[in-house]
C-alpha cells in the first residue's frame, strides 16, 4: 500500500467538503499549429487554439483542464476559445471560488447559476476539478467512473481534405502504418450528388487496399432531409458503416425519420449536447449511436451521465472529440476507458492533427488503437514551457 492510500484511512484526511476549497481559477488561450487544414461541411481551419485552465485550492490541490472547440472557432457550436476564456475569467471562475471540489455537483450548479449553456467552458473547469481530485486521492480519473475496463481504444481517422486523391493517399498511409482502419469521410460541401460519388470512390479505393477497413461519413448538417432521404441509401448500399449528422442540428425529428428509413446507423452529433436532449433523442429514435463528448457535454461528470442515459436506452457509444491537444485527449481517454459499451471506439485524434502539443509525453497510437495514459488525475502532465511558448500574448 502506498503512502497516499494509507493516509485515506486516517479520519482527519478523509476528503470532505471542508477540504478542496477553490481559491484560484485562471484561463490561458494557447494557439497550436495543425499539420494540415481540417475540413467540415460548415467550416475549415488551419490552426487550433485551446484554453488551459488552472484550478487551485486553499489546501494546495492543483488541477488543469482544457477547453476547446474545433479550430478554436465558433462555427461548430457557438463557443470559441475567446468566449471560453471570457466566461471563465468573468463568470464561471468567480462563481466557484469558495466551493469544494469534493462536492462536484455543487461546483457544477454554481456555474449553471451564473451562465446558461457554455458547455465547452464549463467542461474545461470540470476537467481541472477532476484532475485535482485524482491527484489529491492519488488515483486516475477513470476510477471515479468505475475504473478503466479498456487500456487501449480503437480510434478512427478523419479524411478531411475534401479531395479524393489526397484522402485516399492519407487513408492508405494510416492503414500501412497500422494507425487507423476506420475512416470518417467528411463530405457535404458542394453538389450533393458529386459528394456522394466522391465518398463512394474514396471508400472503394480504401477497400481495394484493405477489405476490412470501415468507412463512415460525417455531413456536419450539410443536407436537407429530402436530399438525405434520396442520397443516403446509396451510401448504405455501398457498405458505409455509419452516417453522421446529415441534416441540421435542430432537425431531430428529421433524424428520427431518416433513422427509421435506413438500416445503416445514423448518429446525431451537433443535435445532441447534454443528457436531457440525448435522452429525448433515444426516446424518439433519432440516433442509433451516441457520440459521448466531454467538451460539448459540459465536462467529464455530465458526459458520463449522458453515457449512462444511453446505456439505459440500449444505445451504443462512440467516444467523440473537439480536436483537443494530448491534454484534453487524456480527459476523454480517462472517461471512455471506463465505459464498457463502446463498440464504435473513439475519434480522439486531436494530437495526431496538431503539429505541436502541450504534454510531456505524447498520446500513443499503435495497432489501430490509442492508449489510455497510466497515472493519477488525467494521467498526463502539461509541459509548462510549451504552454508558455504557445500562449496567446
Ligand atoms: Mn461530427
Coordinates of C-alpha atoms and ligand atoms in Angstrom, one line a residue:
X1 CA 0.0 0.0 0.0
X2 CA 1.5 3.3 -0.9
X3 CA 1.7 6.3 1.4
X4 CA -1.2 8.3 -0.1
X5 CA -3.6 5.3 0.1
X6 CA -2.7 4.8 3.8
X7 CA -3.4 8.5 4.5
X8 CA -7.0 8.0 3.4
X9 CA -7.6 5.7 6.4
X10 CA -6.8 8.4 8.9
X11 CA -10.0 10.2 9.8
X12 CA -8.5 13.7 9.6
X13 CA -7.6 13.2 6.0
X14 CA -11.0 11.8 4.8
X15 CA -11.9 14.1 1.9
X16 CA -15.0 16.2 2.7
X17 CA -16.4 19.5 1.6
X18 CA -14.3 21.4 4.1
X19 CA -11.3 20.5 2.0
X20 CA -10.5 21.3 -1.6
X21 CA -11.9 24.9 -1.3
X22 CA -11.3 26.6 -4.7
X23 CA -9.3 29.8 -4.3
X24 CA -7.8 30.3 -7.8
X25 CA -9.1 29.7 -11.4
X26 CA -7.3 31.1 -14.4
X27 CA -7.7 30.6 -18.2
X28 CA -5.0 30.9 -20.9
X29 CA -5.6 30.7 -24.6
X30 CA -2.9 28.6 -26.4
X31 CA -2.5 28.7 -30.2
X32 CA -1.3 25.5 -31.7
X33 CA -0.4 24.9 -35.4
X34 CA -2.2 22.0 -37.2
X35 CA -0.3 19.6 -39.6
X36 CA -2.9 20.4 -42.3
X37 CA -6.2 22.2 -42.7
X38 CA -9.2 20.3 -41.3
X39 CA -12.4 20.4 -43.4
X40 CA -16.0 20.3 -42.2
X41 CA -19.0 21.0 -44.4
X42 CA -19.6 24.1 -42.3
X43 CA -16.1 25.4 -41.8
X44 CA -12.3 24.8 -42.4
X45 CA -9.5 25.7 -40.1
X46 CA -5.6 25.5 -40.3
X47 CA -4.8 26.2 -36.7
X48 CA -6.2 25.1 -33.4
X49 CA -6.5 27.1 -30.2
X50 CA -7.4 25.7 -26.8
X51 CA -7.9 27.2 -23.4
X52 CA -5.8 25.8 -20.5
X53 CA -7.5 26.2 -17.1
X54 CA -5.5 26.1 -13.8
X55 CA -7.5 25.4 -10.7
X56 CA -6.0 25.7 -7.2
X57 CA -7.5 25.1 -3.7
X58 CA -6.7 26.7 -0.3
X59 CA -5.1 23.4 0.9
X60 CA -2.7 23.2 -2.1
X61 CA -4.5 21.0 -4.5
X62 CA -3.9 21.8 -8.2
X63 CA -5.6 20.6 -11.4
X64 CA -5.5 21.6 -15.0
X65 CA -8.3 21.4 -17.6
X66 CA -8.6 22.1 -21.3
X67 CA -11.4 23.8 -23.2
X68 CA -11.5 23.7 -26.9
X69 CA -13.8 23.8 -29.9
X70 CA -13.0 22.7 -33.4
X71 CA -10.4 25.2 -34.7
X72 CA -10.9 27.2 -31.5
X73 CA -13.6 28.9 -33.6
X74 CA -17.3 29.3 -33.1
X75 CA -18.7 27.6 -36.3
X76 CA -19.4 24.2 -34.7
X77 CA -21.3 25.0 -31.5
X78 CA -21.3 28.7 -30.9
X79 CA -18.5 28.9 -28.4
X80 CA -14.8 29.6 -29.2
X81 CA -11.6 29.9 -27.3
X82 CA -12.2 33.7 -26.7
X83 CA -15.6 33.1 -25.3
X84 CA -14.4 30.2 -23.1
X85 CA -11.7 32.5 -21.6
X86 CA -14.1 35.4 -21.0
X87 CA -16.7 33.1 -19.4
X88 CA -14.2 31.5 -17.1
X89 CA -12.5 34.8 -16.1
X90 CA -15.7 36.8 -15.7
X91 CA -18.4 34.3 -14.5
X92 CA -17.5 30.7 -14.0
X93 CA -14.2 31.0 -12.1
X94 CA -15.6 33.6 -9.7
X95 CA -18.7 31.5 -9.2
X96 CA -16.8 28.5 -7.9
X97 CA -14.5 30.3 -5.5
X98 CA -15.2 29.1 -2.0
X99 CA -16.8 25.8 -3.3
X100 CA -15.2 22.5 -2.6
X101 CA -14.1 20.2 -5.4
X102 CA -15.1 17.3 -3.1
X103 CA -18.7 18.4 -3.8
X104 CA -18.7 18.3 -7.6
X105 CA -22.4 18.8 -8.1
X106 CA -22.3 22.0 -6.1
X107 CA -19.4 23.3 -8.3
X108 CA -21.4 22.4 -11.5
X109 CA -24.6 24.0 -10.0
X110 CA -22.7 27.2 -9.1
X111 CA -21.6 27.5 -12.7
X112 CA -25.1 26.9 -14.0
X113 CA -26.4 29.7 -11.7
X114 CA -24.2 32.3 -13.4
X115 CA -24.3 31.1 -17.0
X116 CA -26.7 29.1 -19.2
X117 CA -25.1 26.9 -21.9
X118 CA -21.4 27.5 -22.4
X119 CA -20.8 23.7 -22.2
X120 CA -17.2 23.9 -23.5
X121 CA -16.2 26.5 -20.9
X122 CA -17.9 24.5 -18.1
X123 CA -16.2 21.4 -19.3
X124 CA -12.7 23.0 -19.0
X125 CA -13.3 23.7 -15.3
X126 CA -14.9 20.3 -14.7
X127 CA -11.8 18.6 -16.2
X128 CA -9.5 20.7 -14.0
X129 CA -11.6 19.7 -11.0
X130 CA -11.3 16.0 -11.9
X131 CA -7.6 16.3 -12.4
X132 CA -7.2 18.0 -9.0
X133 CA -9.3 15.3 -7.3
X134 CA -7.4 12.4 -9.0
X135 CA -4.1 13.9 -7.9
X136 CA -5.4 14.6 -4.4
X137 CA -6.6 11.0 -4.0
X138 CA -3.7 9.5 -6.0
X139 CA -6.0 7.7 -8.4
X140 CA -6.7 8.0 -12.2
X141 CA -9.9 9.9 -13.0
X142 CA -11.3 6.7 -14.6
X143 CA -11.6 5.3 -11.1
X144 CA -14.4 7.8 -10.3
X145 CA -16.5 6.2 -13.0
X146 CA -15.8 2.6 -12.1
X147 CA -12.2 2.2 -13.2
X148 CA -10.7 1.5 -16.6
X149 CA -12.1 -1.5 -18.5
X150 CA -10.1 -0.7 -21.6
X151 CA -6.3 0.0 -21.7
X152 CA -6.5 0.8 -25.4
X153 CA -9.4 2.0 -27.6
X154 CA -9.9 1.6 -31.3
X155 CA -9.5 5.0 -32.9
X156 CA -10.8 6.2 -36.3
X157 CA -9.2 8.7 -38.7
X158 CA -11.0 11.7 -40.3
X159 CA -10.4 12.1 -44.0
X160 CA -10.8 15.8 -44.1
X161 CA -9.0 17.3 -47.1
X162 CA -12.2 17.3 -49.2
X163 CA -10.2 15.9 -52.2
X164 CA -10.4 12.4 -53.5
X165 CA -6.7 11.7 -54.2
X166 CA -5.4 13.3 -51.0
X167 CA -8.0 11.5 -48.8
X168 CA -7.2 8.1 -50.4
X169 CA -3.4 8.6 -50.0
X170 CA -4.0 9.7 -46.4
X171 CA -6.1 6.6 -45.7
X172 CA -3.5 4.2 -47.2
X173 CA -0.8 5.8 -45.2
X174 CA -2.8 5.3 -42.0
X175 CA -3.5 1.7 -42.9
X176 CA 0.1 0.8 -43.8
X177 CA 1.3 2.4 -40.6
X178 CA -1.3 0.4 -38.6
X179 CA -2.6 3.6 -37.0
X180 CA -6.3 3.6 -38.2
X181 CA -8.6 1.3 -40.2
X182 CA -11.9 3.1 -39.6
X183 CA -12.2 6.3 -41.8
X184 CA -14.7 9.1 -41.3
X185 CA -15.0 10.8 -44.7
X186 CA -16.0 14.4 -44.3
X187 CA -18.4 15.4 -47.1
X188 CA -21.3 17.8 -47.8
X189 CA -19.8 21.0 -49.2
X190 CA -20.9 21.4 -52.8
X191 CA -23.2 19.4 -55.0
X192 CA -24.7 16.6 -53.0
X193 CA -24.6 14.0 -55.9
X194 CA -21.0 14.8 -56.5
X195 CA -20.2 14.4 -52.8
X196 CA -21.9 11.0 -52.7
X197 CA -19.8 9.9 -55.8
X198 CA -16.7 11.2 -54.1
X199 CA -17.5 9.3 -50.8
X200 CA -18.2 6.1 -52.7
X201 CA -15.0 6.4 -54.8
X202 CA -13.0 7.1 -51.7
X203 CA -14.4 4.1 -49.8
X204 CA -14.0 1.7 -52.8
X205 CA -10.3 2.8 -53.2
X206 CA -9.8 2.2 -49.4
X207 CA -11.5 -1.3 -49.6
X208 CA -9.4 -2.3 -52.6
X209 CA -6.4 -1.7 -50.4
X210 CA -7.8 -3.1 -47.1
X211 CA -11.0 -5.1 -47.4
X212 CA -11.5 -5.0 -43.6
X213 CA -11.4 -1.2 -43.4
X214 CA -14.6 0.5 -42.1
X215 CA -15.9 3.8 -43.7
X216 CA -18.3 6.3 -42.3
X217 CA -19.4 9.8 -43.4
X218 CA -19.9 13.0 -41.5
X219 CA -22.1 15.5 -43.2
X220 CA -21.9 18.1 -40.5
X221 CA -25.6 19.2 -41.1
X222 CA -25.0 19.8 -44.9
X223 CA -28.2 18.5 -46.4
X224 CA -31.9 19.0 -46.1
X225 CA -34.0 16.0 -45.2
X226 CA -35.3 15.3 -48.7
X227 CA -31.7 15.2 -50.1
X228 CA -30.6 12.9 -47.3
X229 CA -33.6 10.6 -47.8
X230 CA -32.8 10.5 -51.5
X231 CA -29.0 10.0 -51.4
X232 CA -28.2 8.2 -48.1
X233 CA -29.5 4.8 -49.4
X234 CA -26.6 4.9 -52.0
X235 CA -24.1 5.2 -49.1
X236 CA -25.9 2.4 -47.2
X237 CA -25.8 0.1 -50.3
X238 CA -22.1 0.8 -50.8
X239 CA -21.4 -0.5 -47.4
X240 CA -20.8 2.6 -45.3
X241 CA -21.0 1.7 -41.6
X242 CA -22.4 4.9 -40.1
X243 CA -23.9 8.2 -41.3
X244 CA -23.2 11.2 -39.0
X245 CA -25.4 14.3 -38.8
X246 CA -26.7 14.5 -42.3
X247 CA -29.3 17.3 -41.5
X248 CA -29.4 20.5 -39.5
X249 CA -28.8 20.2 -35.7
X250 CA -32.4 21.4 -35.0
X251 CA -34.0 18.7 -37.1
X252 CA -34.1 16.0 -34.6
X253 CA -37.5 14.8 -35.9
X254 CA -35.9 14.5 -39.4
X255 CA -33.0 12.5 -37.9
X256 CA -35.6 10.1 -36.4
X257 CA -37.4 9.7 -39.8
X258 CA -34.1 9.0 -41.6
X259 CA -33.1 6.5 -38.9
X260 CA -36.4 4.7 -39.5
X261 CA -36.0 4.6 -43.3
X262 CA -32.4 3.4 -43.3
X263 CA -30.8 0.2 -42.0
X264 CA -27.3 1.9 -41.7
X265 CA -26.9 3.5 -38.3
X266 CA -27.5 7.3 -38.0
X267 CA -25.5 9.3 -35.5
X268 CA -26.7 12.7 -34.2
X269 CA -23.7 14.9 -33.2
X270 CA -24.4 18.6 -33.4
X271 CA -28.1 17.8 -32.5
X272 CA -27.3 16.4 -29.0
X273 CA -25.5 18.1 -26.2
X274 CA -26.4 17.0 -22.7
X275 CA -28.1 14.1 -21.0
X276 CA -31.5 15.6 -21.4
X277 CA -31.5 16.1 -25.2
X278 CA -29.7 12.8 -25.6
X279 CA -32.4 11.0 -23.5
X280 CA -35.1 12.7 -25.6
X281 CA -33.3 11.6 -28.9
X282 CA -33.2 8.0 -27.6
X283 CA -36.9 8.1 -26.9
X284 CA -37.6 9.5 -30.4
X285 CA -35.2 7.0 -32.1
X286 CA -33.3 10.0 -33.5
X287 CA -29.8 8.5 -33.1
X288 CA -28.7 4.9 -33.4
X289 CA -25.3 5.6 -31.8
X290 CA -24.5 8.2 -29.2
X291 CA -21.3 10.3 -29.5
X292 CA -20.3 10.9 -25.9
X293 CA -18.1 14.1 -25.8
X294 CA -16.6 15.7 -22.8
X295 CA -16.4 19.2 -24.3
X296 CA -20.0 19.6 -25.6
X297 CA -21.3 17.5 -22.7
X298 CA -20.2 20.1 -20.2
X299 CA -17.4 18.0 -18.6
X300 CA -16.5 14.5 -17.6
X301 CA -19.2 14.1 -15.0
X302 CA -22.0 15.2 -17.2
X303 CA -20.7 13.3 -20.2
X304 CA -20.7 10.2 -18.0
X305 CA -24.3 10.9 -17.1
X306 CA -25.3 11.2 -20.8
X307 CA -23.4 7.9 -21.5
X308 CA -25.3 6.2 -18.7
X309 CA -28.5 7.5 -20.2
X310 CA -27.5 5.9 -23.5
X311 CA -26.7 2.6 -21.7
X312 CA -30.2 2.7 -20.1
X313 CA -31.8 3.2 -23.5
X314 CA -29.6 0.5 -25.2
X315 CA -27.9 2.9 -27.5
X316 CA -24.2 2.0 -28.2
X317 CA -21.5 4.6 -27.6
X318 CA -18.8 6.3 -29.6
X319 CA -16.1 8.5 -28.0
X320 CA -16.1 11.9 -29.7
X321 CA -13.8 14.8 -29.6
X322 CA -13.4 18.6 -30.3
X323 CA -9.9 18.4 -31.6
X324 CA -8.2 18.5 -28.2
X325 CA -4.5 18.5 -27.5
X326 CA -2.9 15.5 -25.8
X327 CA -4.0 17.0 -22.5
X328 CA -7.7 17.3 -23.3
X329 CA -7.5 14.0 -25.1
X330 CA -6.4 12.4 -21.8
X331 CA -9.6 13.6 -20.2
X332 CA -11.5 11.7 -23.0
X333 CA -9.4 8.6 -22.5
X334 CA -10.0 8.6 -18.8
X335 CA -13.8 8.6 -19.2
X336 CA -14.0 6.4 -22.3
X337 CA -11.7 3.8 -20.7
X338 CA -14.3 3.3 -18.0
X339 CA -17.3 2.8 -20.4
X340 CA -17.9 -0.9 -21.2
X341 CA -20.4 -0.2 -24.1
X342 CA -18.0 1.5 -26.6
X343 CA -18.4 -0.7 -29.7
X344 CA -17.7 2.2 -32.1
X345 CA -14.4 3.1 -30.4
X346 CA -13.3 6.7 -30.4
X347 CA -12.1 9.5 -32.6
X348 CA -9.5 11.1 -30.3
X349 CA -7.1 12.2 -33.0
X350 CA -6.5 15.8 -31.9
X351 CA -2.9 15.0 -31.0
X352 CA -2.2 13.5 -34.4
X353 CA -3.6 16.6 -36.2
X354 CA -1.5 19.1 -34.1
X355 CA 2.0 20.0 -35.3
X356 CA 2.8 20.9 -31.7
X357 CA 1.5 19.5 -28.4
X358 CA 1.3 20.5 -24.7
X359 CA 2.1 17.4 -22.7
X360 CA 5.5 16.0 -21.6
X361 CA 4.6 12.6 -23.2
X362 CA 2.7 12.3 -26.5
X363 CA -0.5 10.4 -26.8
X364 CA 0.3 6.9 -28.0
X365 CA -1.2 5.4 -31.1
X366 CA -0.4 1.9 -32.4
X367 CA -2.2 -1.2 -33.8
X368 CA -5.2 0.9 -34.7
X369 CA -5.8 1.9 -31.1
X370 CA -5.0 4.8 -28.8
X371 CA -3.5 4.0 -25.3
X372 CA -5.1 5.2 -22.1
X373 CA -2.4 7.1 -20.1
X374 CA -1.4 5.4 -16.8
X375 CA -1.0 7.8 -13.9
X376 CA -3.0 9.9 -11.4
X377 CA -5.5 12.6 -12.4
X378 CA -5.8 12.8 -16.2
X379 CA -2.7 10.6 -16.3
X380 CA -0.6 13.1 -18.3
X381 CA 1.5 16.2 -17.4
X382 CA 1.3 19.6 -19.1
X383 CA 4.7 20.9 -20.2
X384 CA 4.8 24.4 -18.7
X385 CA 7.4 25.6 -21.2
X386 CA 5.2 24.6 -24.2
X387 CA 2.1 26.1 -22.6
X388 CA 4.1 29.4 -22.1
X389 CA 5.6 29.3 -25.6
X390 CA 2.3 28.9 -27.4
X391 CA 0.2 31.1 -25.0
X392 CA -1.5 34.0 -26.8
X393 CA 0.2 37.3 -26.0
Ligands
LIG1 MN1 -19.4 15.2 -36.1

